[in-house]
CSV table of C-alpha atoms in Angstrom, one decimal:
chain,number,residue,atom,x,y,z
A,1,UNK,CA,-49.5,21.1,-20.4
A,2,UNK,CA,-52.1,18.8,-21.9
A,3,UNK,CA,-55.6,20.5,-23.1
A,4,UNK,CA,-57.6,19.0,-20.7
A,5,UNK,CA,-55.3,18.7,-17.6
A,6,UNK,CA,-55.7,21.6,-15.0
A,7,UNK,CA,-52.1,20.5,-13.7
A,8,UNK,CA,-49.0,21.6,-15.5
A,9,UNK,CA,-46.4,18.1,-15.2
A,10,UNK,CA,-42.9,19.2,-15.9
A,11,UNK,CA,-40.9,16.2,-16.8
A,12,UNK,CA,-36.9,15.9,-17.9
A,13,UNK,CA,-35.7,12.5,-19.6
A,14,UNK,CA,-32.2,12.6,-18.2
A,15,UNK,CA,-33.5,12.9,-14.5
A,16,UNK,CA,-35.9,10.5,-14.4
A,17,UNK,CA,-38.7,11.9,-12.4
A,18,UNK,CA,-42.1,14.6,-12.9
A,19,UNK,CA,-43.1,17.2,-10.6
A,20,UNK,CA,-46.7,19.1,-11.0
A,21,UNK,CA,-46.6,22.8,-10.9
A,22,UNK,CA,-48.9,24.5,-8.2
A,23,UNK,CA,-52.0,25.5,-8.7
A,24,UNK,CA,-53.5,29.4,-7.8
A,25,UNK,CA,-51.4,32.4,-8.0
A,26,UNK,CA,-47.8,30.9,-8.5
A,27,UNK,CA,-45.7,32.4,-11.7
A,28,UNK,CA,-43.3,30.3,-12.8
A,29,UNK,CA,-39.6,31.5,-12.7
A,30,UNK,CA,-36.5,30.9,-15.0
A,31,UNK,CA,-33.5,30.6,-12.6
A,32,UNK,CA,-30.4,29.0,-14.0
A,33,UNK,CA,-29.4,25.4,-12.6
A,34,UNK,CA,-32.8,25.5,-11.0
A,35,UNK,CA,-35.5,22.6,-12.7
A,36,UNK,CA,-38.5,24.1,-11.4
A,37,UNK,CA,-39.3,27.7,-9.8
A,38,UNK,CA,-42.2,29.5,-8.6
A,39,UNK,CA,-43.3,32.9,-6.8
A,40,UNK,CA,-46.5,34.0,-5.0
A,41,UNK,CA,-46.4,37.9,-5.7
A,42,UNK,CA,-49.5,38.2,-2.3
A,43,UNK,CA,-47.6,35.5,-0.1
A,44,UNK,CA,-44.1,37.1,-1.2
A,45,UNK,CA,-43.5,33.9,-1.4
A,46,UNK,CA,-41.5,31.0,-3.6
A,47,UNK,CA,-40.7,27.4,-4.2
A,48,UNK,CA,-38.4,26.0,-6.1
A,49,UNK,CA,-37.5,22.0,-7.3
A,50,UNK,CA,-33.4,21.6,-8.4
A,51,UNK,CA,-31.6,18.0,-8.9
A,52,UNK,CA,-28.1,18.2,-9.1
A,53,UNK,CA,-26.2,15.1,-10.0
A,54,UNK,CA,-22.9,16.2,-10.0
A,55,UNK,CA,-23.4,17.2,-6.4
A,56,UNK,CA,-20.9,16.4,-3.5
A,57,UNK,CA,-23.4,13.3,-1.5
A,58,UNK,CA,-20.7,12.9,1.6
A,59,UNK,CA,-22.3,13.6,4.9
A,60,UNK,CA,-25.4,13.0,6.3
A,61,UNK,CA,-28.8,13.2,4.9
A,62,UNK,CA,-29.1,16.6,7.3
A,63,UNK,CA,-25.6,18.4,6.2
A,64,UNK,CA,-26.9,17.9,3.0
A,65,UNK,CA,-30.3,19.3,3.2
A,66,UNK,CA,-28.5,22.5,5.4
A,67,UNK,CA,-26.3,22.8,2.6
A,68,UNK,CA,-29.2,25.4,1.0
A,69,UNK,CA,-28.6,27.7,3.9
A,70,UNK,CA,-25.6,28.9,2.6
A,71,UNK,CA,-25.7,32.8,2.4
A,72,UNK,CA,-28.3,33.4,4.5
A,73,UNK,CA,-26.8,35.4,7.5
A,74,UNK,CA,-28.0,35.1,11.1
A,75,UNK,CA,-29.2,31.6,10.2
A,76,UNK,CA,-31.2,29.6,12.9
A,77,UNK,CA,-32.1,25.9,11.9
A,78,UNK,CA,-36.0,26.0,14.0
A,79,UNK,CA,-36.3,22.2,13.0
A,80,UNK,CA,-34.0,19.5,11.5
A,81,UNK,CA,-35.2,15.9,10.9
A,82,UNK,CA,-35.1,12.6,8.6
A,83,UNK,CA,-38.4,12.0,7.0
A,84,UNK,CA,-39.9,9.7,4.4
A,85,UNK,CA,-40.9,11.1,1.1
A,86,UNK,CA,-42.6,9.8,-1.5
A,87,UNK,CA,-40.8,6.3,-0.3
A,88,UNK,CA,-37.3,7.9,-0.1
A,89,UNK,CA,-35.0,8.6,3.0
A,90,UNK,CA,-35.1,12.1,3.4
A,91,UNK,CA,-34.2,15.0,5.3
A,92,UNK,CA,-36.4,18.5,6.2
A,93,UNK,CA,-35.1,21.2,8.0
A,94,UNK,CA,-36.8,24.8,8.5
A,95,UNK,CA,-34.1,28.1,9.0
A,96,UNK,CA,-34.3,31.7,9.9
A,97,UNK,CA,-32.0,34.4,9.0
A,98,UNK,CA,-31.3,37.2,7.1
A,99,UNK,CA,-31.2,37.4,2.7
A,100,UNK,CA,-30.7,40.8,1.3
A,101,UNK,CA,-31.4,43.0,4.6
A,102,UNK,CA,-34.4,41.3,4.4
A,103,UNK,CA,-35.7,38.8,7.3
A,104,UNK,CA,-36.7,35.0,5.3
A,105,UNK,CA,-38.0,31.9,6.5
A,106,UNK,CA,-37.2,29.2,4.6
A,107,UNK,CA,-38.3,24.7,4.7
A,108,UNK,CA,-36.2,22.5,2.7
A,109,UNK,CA,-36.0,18.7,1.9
A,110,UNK,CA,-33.3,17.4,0.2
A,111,UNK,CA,-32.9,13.6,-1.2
A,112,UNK,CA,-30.4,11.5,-1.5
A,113,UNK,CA,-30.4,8.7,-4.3
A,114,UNK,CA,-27.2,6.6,-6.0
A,115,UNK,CA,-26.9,9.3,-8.7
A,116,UNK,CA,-28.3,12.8,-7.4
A,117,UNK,CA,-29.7,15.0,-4.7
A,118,UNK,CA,-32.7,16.6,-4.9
A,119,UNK,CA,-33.4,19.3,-3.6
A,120,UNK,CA,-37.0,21.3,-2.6
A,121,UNK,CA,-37.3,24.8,-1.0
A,122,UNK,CA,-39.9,27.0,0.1
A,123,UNK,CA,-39.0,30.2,1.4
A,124,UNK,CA,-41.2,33.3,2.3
A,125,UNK,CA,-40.1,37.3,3.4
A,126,UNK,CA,-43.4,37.2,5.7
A,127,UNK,CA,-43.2,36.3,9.3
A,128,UNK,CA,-46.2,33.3,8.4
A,129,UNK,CA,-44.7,30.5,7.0
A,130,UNK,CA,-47.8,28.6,7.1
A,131,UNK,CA,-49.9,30.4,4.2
A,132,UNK,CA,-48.5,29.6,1.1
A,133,UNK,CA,-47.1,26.1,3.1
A,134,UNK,CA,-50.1,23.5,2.1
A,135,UNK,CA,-49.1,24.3,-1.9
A,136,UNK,CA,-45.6,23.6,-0.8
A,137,UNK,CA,-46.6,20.2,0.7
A,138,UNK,CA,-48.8,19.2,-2.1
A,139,UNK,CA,-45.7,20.1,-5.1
A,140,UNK,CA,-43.1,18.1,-2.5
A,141,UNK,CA,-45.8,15.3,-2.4
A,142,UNK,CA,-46.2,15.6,-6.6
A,143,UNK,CA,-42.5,14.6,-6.7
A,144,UNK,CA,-42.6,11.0,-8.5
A,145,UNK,CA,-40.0,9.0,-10.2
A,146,UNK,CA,-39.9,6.9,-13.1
A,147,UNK,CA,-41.5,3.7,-12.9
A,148,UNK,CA,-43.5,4.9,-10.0
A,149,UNK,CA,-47.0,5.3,-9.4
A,150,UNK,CA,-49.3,8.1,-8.3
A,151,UNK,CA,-49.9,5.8,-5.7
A,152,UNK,CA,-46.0,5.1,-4.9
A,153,UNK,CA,-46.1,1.5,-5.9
A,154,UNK,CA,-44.2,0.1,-8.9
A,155,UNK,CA,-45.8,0.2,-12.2
């Protein structure tokens, strides 16, 4: 963080991209493999930003964002769907279930590039989705590569 800034930019030189880090009540999280983490201790709720560039990129754009699923048990995919982020092809899909006897909710978008997938996942154990969901939107929307803009254009 830079004195001055109220926004944390996280920022890796072999992946070339920056992320911000929410603002409010988020604590950030060290989980292994994982670039960027977050949890909301009122909204029970969490966030998290990985790229993985070893990953497996066969299938489509929405096997590979369903991918994070995996291990949640009674899993029902609510809403599937390509979208455009940040100028990228990319893929959001929303899933119920069940995580550690406990009932979770959890969006996703995944991205697909030459080199890696990235991936971003919200997930809450309350039955609203929608509280903590407008600080999800704004760290998916914070995603930038290299040689990009704020304002998505080249630089």
């Amino acid at each position: 963080m830079f004195f001055g800034s109220s926004k944390v930019t996280y920022t890796k030189p072999a992946k070339p991209y920056k992320i911000d880090a929410p603002s409010g009540d988020w604590k950030k999280l060290n989980i292994e493999n994982i670039d960027a983490a977050y949890w909301n201790d009122k909204l029970k709720t969490g966030m998290a930003f990985g790229v993985d560039c070893s990953a497996d990129r066969r299938g489509d754009i929405n096997t590979i964002v369903n991918r994070l699923f995996i291990g949640i048990k009674d899993r029902k995919i609510i809403e599937s769907k390509e979208v455009a982020l940040n100028e990228r092809n990319a893929a959001t899909s929303t899933a119920k279930g069940i995580l550690n006897n406990k009932s979770i909710t959890i969006k996703a978008y995944s991205i697909i590039d030459d080199s890696c997938v990235y991936d971003l996942a919200y997930w809450t154990f309350n039955d609203d989705l929608e509280e903590g969901l407008p600080d999800f939107e704004a760290f998916v929307k914070s995603l930038l590569w290299e040689g990009k803009s704020e304002e998505g254009g080249k630089r």
